[in-house]
Short mmCIF file of C-alpha atoms in Angstrom, two decimals:
data_model
loop_
_atom_site.label_atom_id
_atom_site.label_comp_id
_atom_site.label_asym_id
_atom_site.label_seq_id
_atom_site.Cartn_x
_atom_site.Cartn_y
_atom_site.Cartn_z
CA MET A 1 -40.59 6.02 -25.28
CA LYS A 2 -37.80 8.86 -25.56
CA ARG A 3 -39.69 9.46 -29.15
CA LYS A 4 -42.89 9.95 -27.40
CA VAL A 5 -41.75 12.34 -24.69
CA MET A 6 -40.18 14.32 -27.61
CA ILE A 7 -43.61 14.32 -29.09
CA THR A 8 -45.15 15.22 -26.59
CA ILE A 9 -42.94 18.06 -25.54
CA ILE A 10 -42.95 19.66 -29.06
CA ALA A 11 -46.31 19.82 -28.84
CA ILE A 12 -46.75 21.72 -25.86
CA MET A 13 -44.56 24.32 -27.18
CA SER A 14 -45.92 24.99 -30.11
CA ALA A 15 -49.36 25.37 -27.77
CA LEU A 16 -47.37 27.61 -25.93
CA MET A 17 -46.44 29.76 -29.46
CA LEU A 18 -49.77 29.66 -30.37
CA CYS A 19 -51.85 30.64 -27.10
CA GLY A 20 -49.09 32.79 -25.83
CA CYS A 21 -49.96 30.81 -22.48
CA GLU A 22 -46.21 31.63 -20.91
CA ASN A 23 -47.13 31.11 -17.37
CA GLU A 24 -49.62 27.69 -17.38
CA SER A 25 -48.66 24.81 -14.97
CA VAL A 26 -46.24 22.40 -16.61
CA PRO A 27 -47.96 18.58 -17.42
CA ALA A 28 -46.97 16.49 -14.63
CA GLU A 29 -45.27 13.26 -17.07
CA ILE A 30 -42.65 15.35 -17.64
CA THR A 31 -39.36 15.36 -16.18
CA GLY A 32 -36.89 17.35 -13.92
CA ALA A 33 -34.27 17.23 -17.34
CA ASP A 34 -36.83 17.66 -19.27
CA VAL A 35 -38.18 21.00 -17.50
CA SER A 36 -34.85 22.62 -17.49
CA GLU A 37 -34.04 21.78 -21.36
CA THR A 38 -37.34 23.28 -21.82
CA ALA A 39 -36.44 26.43 -19.57
CA ALA A 40 -33.49 26.42 -21.19
CA ALA A 41 -34.33 26.25 -25.25
CA SER A 42 -37.34 29.55 -23.59
CA THR A 43 -34.82 32.43 -22.34
CA THR A 44 -32.52 31.37 -25.39
CA VAL A 45 -34.97 32.90 -28.27
CA PRO A 46 -35.43 35.86 -26.49
CA GLU A 47 -31.91 36.21 -25.26
CA SER A 48 -30.97 36.61 -29.63
CA SER A 49 -33.69 39.20 -30.31
CA GLU A 50 -36.16 41.20 -28.06
CA THR A 51 -34.03 41.79 -24.71
CA VAL A 52 -30.42 42.99 -26.47
CA SER A 53 -32.62 45.41 -28.20
CA GLU A 54 -33.99 46.45 -24.80
CA ARG A 55 -31.26 46.78 -22.98
CA ALA A 56 -29.18 49.38 -25.72
CA SER A 57 -32.70 51.79 -25.51
CA VAL A 58 -31.95 51.28 -21.39
CA SER A 59 -28.37 51.93 -21.69
CA PHE A 60 -28.79 54.91 -23.55
CA ALA A 61 -31.47 56.64 -21.80
CA PRO A 62 -29.33 58.89 -19.29
CA ALA A 63 -27.52 60.67 -23.08
CA GLU A 64 -31.42 61.84 -23.98
CA THR A 65 -32.55 63.20 -21.10
CA GLU A 66 -29.28 64.68 -19.42
CA PRO A 67 -29.95 64.89 -16.05
CA GLU A 68 -26.51 65.47 -14.35
CA THR A 69 -26.53 67.96 -17.13
CA THR A 70 -29.83 69.98 -15.70
CA GLU A 71 -28.39 69.17 -12.15
CA ALA A 72 -24.55 71.36 -12.91
CA ALA A 73 -26.75 74.33 -14.34
CA SER A 74 -29.03 74.51 -11.68
CA SER A 75 -25.90 74.55 -8.75
CA GLU A 76 -24.10 77.28 -11.50
CA THR A 77 -27.65 79.36 -10.61
CA THR A 78 -27.75 78.93 -6.99
CA GLU A 79 -23.78 79.94 -6.59
CA ALA A 80 -24.50 82.91 -9.01
CA ALA A 81 -27.40 83.41 -6.97
CA VAL A 82 -25.92 83.37 -3.77
CA LEU A 83 -23.11 87.47 -4.47
CA ALA A 84 -24.02 90.16 -4.80
CA GLU A 85 -22.42 92.25 -7.96
CA ASN A 86 -19.97 94.20 -5.54
CA GLN A 87 -18.99 90.93 -3.89
CA LEU A 88 -16.38 88.07 -5.25
CA ASP A 89 -15.42 85.40 -3.15
CA TYR A 90 -12.28 82.99 -2.95
CA SER A 91 -12.63 79.48 -2.08
CA GLY A 92 -9.37 77.51 -0.24
CA ARG A 93 -9.01 73.86 1.06
CA ASP A 94 -7.53 75.99 4.88
CA PHE A 95 -9.90 78.80 4.42
CA TYR A 96 -13.29 81.23 2.76
CA LEU A 97 -13.15 85.02 2.09
CA LEU A 98 -15.89 87.03 0.86
CA MET A 99 -14.82 90.60 -0.23
CA GLU A 100 -17.77 93.16 -0.22
CA PHE A 101 -17.07 96.32 -1.74
CA THR A 102 -18.35 99.18 -0.73
CA GLY A 103 -17.81 102.35 -2.26
CA ALA A 104 -14.92 104.20 -4.58
CA GLU A 105 -13.87 108.16 -4.94
CA SER A 106 -11.10 110.53 -4.75
CA LEU A 107 -8.88 110.68 -1.79
CA GLN A 108 -9.30 114.81 -1.89
CA TYR A 109 -11.81 114.21 0.07
CA TYR A 110 -10.02 113.22 2.66
CA PRO A 111 -6.85 115.23 3.12
CA ARG A 112 -5.34 113.85 6.10
CA ALA A 113 -4.51 110.91 3.88
CA ALA A 114 -3.80 113.29 0.17
CA LYS A 115 -0.62 115.19 1.90
CA LEU A 116 1.39 111.52 2.73
CA PRO A 117 4.22 111.77 1.08
CA SER A 118 3.24 107.84 -0.54
CA TYR A 119 0.83 109.90 -2.03
CA ARG A 120 -0.29 111.69 -5.13
CA ASP A 121 -2.89 113.89 -5.24
CA ASP A 122 -4.87 112.11 -8.12
CA ASP A 123 -4.88 108.83 -6.28
CA PHE A 124 -7.57 106.85 -5.44
CA VAL A 125 -9.22 105.46 -2.47
CA VAL A 126 -11.47 101.78 -2.20
CA HIS A 127 -13.52 100.97 0.35
CA SER A 128 -14.16 97.33 1.16
CA LYS A 129 -15.13 94.90 3.70
CA PHE A 130 -13.42 91.42 4.38
CA THR A 131 -14.42 87.97 6.04
CA ILE A 132 -12.43 85.06 6.12
CA THR A 133 -13.91 82.36 7.69
CA ASN A 134 -11.32 79.65 8.79
CA LEU A 135 -11.87 75.69 7.53
CA SER A 136 -8.40 74.38 9.12
CA GLU A 137 -7.69 72.90 12.51
CA ARG A 138 -5.27 75.14 13.55
CA ASP A 139 -4.84 79.00 13.69
CA PHE A 140 -3.44 81.98 11.31
CA ASP A 141 -2.88 85.57 11.32
CA PHE A 142 -4.10 87.50 8.55
CA ILE A 143 -2.06 91.00 7.33
CA PRO A 144 -4.37 93.46 5.58
CA GLN A 145 -0.93 95.52 4.74
CA LYS A 146 0.28 92.40 2.46
CA MET A 147 -2.94 92.94 -0.13
CA VAL A 148 -2.28 94.49 -3.68
CA LEU A 149 -5.17 95.46 -5.84
CA TYR A 150 -4.11 95.50 -9.77
CA GLY A 151 -5.51 97.48 -12.38
CA ARG A 152 -4.79 97.91 -16.00
CA ASN A 153 -6.30 99.28 -18.94
CA ASN A 154 -4.38 99.40 -22.40
CA HIS A 155 -0.74 100.79 -21.86
CA ASP A 156 -2.24 102.12 -18.07
CA SER A 157 -1.64 100.31 -15.01
CA GLY A 158 -1.27 100.50 -11.81
CA THR A 159 -1.84 99.07 -7.87
CA MET A 160 -3.15 100.14 -4.45
CA ILE A 161 -2.55 98.61 -1.19
CA PRO A 162 -4.13 98.95 2.35
CA ILE A 163 -3.54 102.28 4.16
CA SER A 164 -1.71 101.70 7.44
CA ALA A 165 -1.53 105.92 8.74
CA SER A 166 -4.15 106.30 11.44
CA ASP A 167 -5.77 109.78 11.72
CA THR A 168 -6.59 110.31 8.28
CA GLY A 169 -10.39 109.62 8.63
CA LEU A 170 -9.25 106.07 6.43
CA VAL A 171 -9.29 102.67 8.11
CA ALA A 172 -5.69 101.92 8.60
CA SER A 173 -4.80 98.27 8.00
CA ASP A 174 -1.77 98.47 10.88
CA GLY A 175 -1.95 95.37 12.07
CA TYR A 176 -3.09 92.30 11.57
CA TYR A 177 -6.16 89.50 12.50
CA THR A 178 -5.50 86.24 14.22
CA VAL A 179 -8.47 83.83 13.00
CA GLU A 180 -8.82 80.93 15.50
CA ALA A 181 -10.35 77.31 13.58
CA GLY A 182 -13.38 76.76 12.76
CA GLU A 183 -14.27 80.99 13.50
CA THR A 184 -15.27 83.47 10.77
CA VAL A 185 -13.52 87.37 11.65
CA SER A 186 -14.62 90.90 9.49
CA PHE A 187 -13.00 93.65 8.80
CA ASP A 188 -13.07 96.84 6.48
CA VAL A 189 -9.98 97.27 4.41
CA ASP A 190 -9.49 101.03 2.46
CA PHE A 191 -7.19 100.13 -0.35
CA VAL A 192 -5.33 103.63 -1.57
CA GLY A 193 -3.29 103.81 -5.12
CA ASP A 194 -3.84 104.30 -9.48
CA GLU A 195 -7.01 105.14 -10.46
CA VAL A 196 -7.18 102.45 -12.84
CA CYS A 197 -7.41 100.04 -10.37
CA VAL A 198 -10.98 101.64 -9.64
CA ASP A 199 -12.81 100.75 -13.55
CA TYR A 200 -10.00 98.31 -14.40
CA ALA A 201 -9.00 96.33 -11.17
CA TYR A 202 -7.86 92.70 -12.81
CA LYS A 203 -6.52 90.95 -10.30
CA ILE A 204 -5.77 91.12 -6.00
CA MET A 205 -3.29 88.76 -4.13
CA TYR A 206 -2.04 88.17 -0.11
CA LYS A 207 0.89 86.72 0.02
CA ALA A 208 2.17 86.85 4.04
CA ILE A 209 6.11 87.29 3.06
CA GLY A 210 7.79 89.62 0.83
CA PHE A 211 7.93 92.67 -1.19
CA ARG A 212 6.21 95.32 0.82
CA ASP A 213 7.21 95.97 5.00
CA TYR A 214 4.94 95.23 7.80
CA ASN A 215 5.04 98.56 8.57
CA ASN A 216 3.72 98.25 12.42
CA VAL A 217 3.46 94.22 12.50
CA ASP A 218 6.06 92.33 13.83
CA PRO A 219 6.73 89.09 11.54
CA ASP A 220 7.92 86.77 14.77
CA GLU A 221 4.92 87.35 16.04
CA LEU A 222 2.96 86.20 13.30
CA ASN A 223 1.88 82.68 13.14
CA ASN A 224 0.96 80.68 9.91
CA ALA A 225 0.60 84.15 8.26
CA SER A 226 1.21 82.21 4.71
CA ALA A 227 -1.56 79.76 5.67
CA ALA A 228 -3.95 81.81 3.95
CA GLU A 229 -2.17 83.59 0.86
CA PHE A 230 -4.59 83.67 -2.66
CA GLU A 231 -4.57 85.30 -5.33
CA ILE A 232 -7.53 85.93 -7.82
CA THR A 233 -7.04 86.58 -10.93
CA LYS A 234 -10.14 85.94 -12.87
CA ARG A 235 -9.84 89.29 -14.81
CA SER A 236 -14.25 90.08 -15.69
CA ALA A 237 -15.09 88.87 -11.75
CA VAL A 238 -12.10 91.18 -10.32
CA LYS A 239 -13.50 94.73 -12.52
CA ASN A 240 -17.55 94.06 -11.95
CA ALA A 241 -16.70 93.47 -8.04
CA ILE A 242 -15.05 96.71 -7.76
CA ARG A 243 -16.92 98.54 -10.16
CA ALA A 244 -20.06 97.46 -8.53
CA GLY A 245 -19.05 98.95 -5.49
CA LYS A 246 -18.68 101.99 -7.16
CA ASP A 247 -22.16 102.67 -8.46
CA PHE A 248 -22.82 100.91 -4.75
CA GLN A 249 -21.29 104.22 -3.39
CA GLY A 250 -23.08 106.68 -5.80
CA GLU A 251 -26.17 105.07 -5.42
CA LYS A 252 -26.68 105.19 -1.18
CA ALA A 253 -25.60 108.63 -1.86
CA SER A 254 -28.30 111.13 -1.57
CA VAL A 255 -28.13 114.04 -4.33
CA PRO A 256 -26.55 117.21 -3.91
CA SER A 257 -28.94 120.13 -2.81
CA GLU A 258 -28.65 123.60 -1.91
CA LEU A 259 -28.72 124.19 1.66
CA VAL A 260 -31.74 125.94 2.85
CA PRO A 261 -30.91 128.70 5.06
CA ARG A 262 -31.55 128.89 8.44
CA GLU A 263 -32.68 131.85 10.48
CA GLY A 264 -30.38 134.59 10.68
CA GLU A 265 -28.33 132.67 8.12
CA TYR A 266 -26.70 134.32 4.51
CA SER A 267 -27.82 132.34 1.68
CA VAL A 268 -25.23 132.34 -1.41
CA LEU A 269 -25.62 130.11 -4.77
CA THR A 270 -22.94 129.33 -7.19
CA HIS A 271 -22.82 127.09 -10.20
CA LYS A 272 -20.08 124.43 -7.88
CA ASN A 273 -21.56 125.11 -4.60
CA SER A 274 -23.72 126.32 -1.95
CA TYR A 275 -23.17 128.60 0.96
CA CYS A 276 -24.57 129.91 4.29
CA PHE A 277 -23.52 131.31 6.96
CA THR A 278 -23.88 133.67 9.58
CA ALA A 279 -21.93 136.86 10.39
CA GLU A 280 -22.04 138.52 14.04
CA PRO A 281 -20.17 140.48 16.38
CA ILE A 282 -19.12 139.34 19.50
CA VAL A 283 -16.78 140.34 22.87
CA ASP A 284 -17.94 143.38 22.68
CA GLY A 285 -17.12 143.70 18.75
CA ARG A 286 -13.80 142.72 19.45
CA TYR A 287 -14.25 140.18 17.28
CA ILE A 288 -16.21 139.09 14.11
CA LYS A 289 -17.67 135.28 14.38
CA VAL A 290 -18.59 133.82 11.26
CA VAL A 291 -19.96 129.96 11.43
CA LEU A 292 -19.61 129.05 6.97
CA ARG A 293 -21.41 125.97 6.10
CA VAL A 294 -21.11 124.60 2.60
CA GLN A 295 -22.81 121.96 0.08
CA CYS A 296 -20.70 121.37 -2.63
CA LEU A 297 -23.46 120.36 -5.87
CA THR A 298 -20.87 119.37 -8.16
CA GLY A 299 -19.62 115.66 -6.95
CA GLU A 300 -16.50 116.32 -7.30
CA PRO A 301 -13.88 117.20 -4.15
CA GLU A 302 -13.17 120.78 -3.23
CA ILE A 303 -10.52 122.14 -2.03
CA PHE A 304 -10.52 125.66 -0.55
CA LYS A 305 -7.05 128.10 0.85
CA PRO A 306 -8.32 129.34 4.13
CA TYR A 307 -6.62 132.92 3.47
CA ARG A 308 -8.87 133.13 0.91
CA PHE A 309 -12.09 133.66 3.09
CA ARG A 310 -12.43 137.71 3.11
CA LEU A 311 -14.16 139.76 4.50
CA TYR A 312 -13.89 143.64 3.13
CA ARG A 313 -14.53 146.96 4.87
CA THR A 314 -14.08 148.79 1.87
CA ALA A 315 -13.31 148.25 -1.43
CA ASP A 316 -9.48 147.73 -0.97
CA ASP A 317 -9.52 146.82 3.32
CA TYR A 318 -10.12 143.64 4.08
CA SER A 319 -9.14 141.06 6.92
CA SER A 320 -8.61 137.32 6.86
CA ALA A 321 -9.69 134.84 9.95
CA TYR A 322 -7.01 135.31 12.85
CA ARG A 323 -8.26 132.17 14.35
CA TRP A 324 -10.54 128.58 13.07
CA GLU A 325 -12.21 125.95 14.62
CA PHE A 326 -13.26 122.88 11.55
CA ASP A 327 -13.11 119.14 11.83
CA LEU A 328 -9.11 118.29 11.55
CA LEU A 329 -9.96 115.83 9.18
CA LEU A 330 -10.98 118.41 6.52
CA ALA A 331 -7.24 119.66 6.72
CA GLY A 332 -4.30 118.23 4.24
CA GLY A 333 -0.62 118.81 5.89
CA ASP A 334 -0.17 119.27 9.51
CA THR A 335 -1.99 119.74 11.95
CA PRO A 336 -2.31 123.34 12.55
CA GLU A 337 -1.18 124.36 16.22
CA VAL A 338 -3.79 125.49 18.98
CA LYS A 339 -4.71 128.50 19.53
CA ASN A 340 -6.64 129.44 22.58
CA ASP A 341 -5.74 132.92 22.88
CA LEU A 342 -8.86 135.06 22.64
CA GLU A 343 -10.28 135.78 25.08
CA GLY A 344 -13.81 135.60 26.37
CA VAL A 345 -14.00 132.46 23.16
CA SER A 346 -14.67 128.87 24.38
CA GLY A 347 -13.03 125.86 22.38
CA THR A 348 -10.33 124.49 20.89
CA LEU A 349 -8.83 127.34 18.47
CA TYR A 350 -6.37 126.68 15.78
CA ASP A 351 -3.86 128.55 13.82
CA THR A 352 -4.91 129.40 10.02
CA PRO A 353 -4.38 125.87 8.26
CA TRP A 354 -3.15 125.74 4.72
CA GLU A 355 -6.14 124.08 3.57
CA LEU A 356 -9.42 122.79 4.03
CA ALA A 357 -11.77 120.34 2.02
CA VAL A 358 -15.53 119.07 1.78
CA ARG A 359 -16.35 115.70 3.43
CA SER A 360 -16.88 112.31 1.02
CA ASP A 361 -20.58 114.23 0.39
CA GLY A 362 -19.79 117.23 -0.18
CA SER A 363 -20.22 118.96 2.99
CA ALA A 364 -18.42 120.88 5.25
CA GLU A 365 -18.75 123.40 8.09
CA TYR A 366 -15.83 126.29 9.35
CA THR A 367 -15.59 129.07 11.94
CA MET A 368 -14.14 131.51 11.18
CA TYR A 369 -12.82 134.76 13.66
CA PHE A 370 -11.79 138.33 12.73
CA ASN A 371 -9.89 140.75 14.68
CA SER A 372 -11.75 144.05 14.60
CA ALA A 373 -10.79 145.53 17.66
CA VAL A 374 -9.01 148.20 15.20
CA TYR A 375 -12.39 148.64 13.48
CA GLU A 376 -16.48 148.62 14.55
CA PRO A 377 -17.68 146.13 13.39
CA SER A 378 -20.51 148.07 11.03
CA GLU A 379 -17.65 148.47 8.82
CA TYR A 380 -17.31 145.65 7.77
CA TYR A 381 -19.97 145.07 4.69
CA LYS A 382 -18.89 141.89 2.74
CA PHE A 383 -17.78 138.67 3.70
CA CYS A 384 -16.52 136.25 -0.04
CA TYR A 385 -13.91 133.85 -0.94
CA ASP A 386 -11.70 135.29 -3.66
CA GLY A 387 -10.79 131.97 -5.61
CA GLU A 388 -8.15 131.45 -7.92
CA LYS A 389 -8.16 130.03 -11.39
CA GLY A 390 -10.83 127.47 -11.07
CA GLU A 391 -11.46 127.60 -8.01
CA ASP A 392 -15.12 128.75 -6.55
CA VAL A 393 -15.91 132.28 -5.97
CA PHE A 394 -18.72 134.80 -3.98
CA GLU A 395 -18.82 137.48 -2.41
CA CYS A 396 -22.47 138.55 -0.06
CA ILE A 397 -22.85 142.26 0.88
CA ILE A 398 -23.68 141.74 5.05
CA ASN A 399 -24.88 144.36 7.99
CA MET A 400 -24.07 144.23 10.99
CA GLU A 401 -25.08 147.54 12.59
#
């Protein structure tokens, strides 16, 4: 019987191998035990050949297609596209910070800041906007004046810190911002310091405690001030963002062009500036009022010495302005004393300032009052600026008859 069964099994397997009919029914005369032995035998053969080969090919498939590398590259591209050239960001455990640098220029455009004892005439200012999001479950205080911007080029190095003085035309960082849990707070910051930081910045950091005074901030009032401390040391990222901010300001600024004279104005053009002005006697000829508009054409800051604006009566006889009207932000040093002592003249008048500057777009307006009580207004024939070496010089013949 066993011999007969074995012969039958061999015959069946031979038939299967020859015709490939793997799905045909097993004959009724084969017992359950025989079927188990048959199945075991049928699976053992391919296990040692084709199946092993198939498994090997499947296990190496991810390395061939590299789906993870493609996904990572896509993610990096997306992140890079989020930030503009003049932006820089920092991700911390408890907060996210976005910095946008919007301009850089000479501090000479802000004479009230340039004359502060802590600054030099060749210092620069970097304008920026900060947006901080609190990702934690507790609030913290952020102190802008505790930030430092570092720059270095070869042997030249320097720093910039936020200006904390008010009434200078710049944003004063003279306090702190409380950022509640889950809240986003934005504020402007004007960094002032060494010019090397404009083109060669390499690091920006914030340390809430130490190395500098709090100025107008009482440390005892602060809450979790150190929670938002950060340090960005990727040199290329910091440098490129600030450089782009400088370029951004240049792109949005209009190209300086000479002034177009209005009705009744005299016009003078030099290689540095465009001037338009009116000159007229007022209060029965007791004063001569000159209203001057200036447009700097060089893109560089211009500083005028007010006493060098002059009205000439003869070749050697001239008068300087007695009283002035102007934007106080254009005057360096101390604010001139108010002198509302011209009878018949309204408005706020000032004593002669030490210097007068132009705005960052190169524009300015000054109103001058000359005392002409001794002479007839018609005797004055020329208005000029007698600049010293390196300064602008112009003159214009006038007629007030």
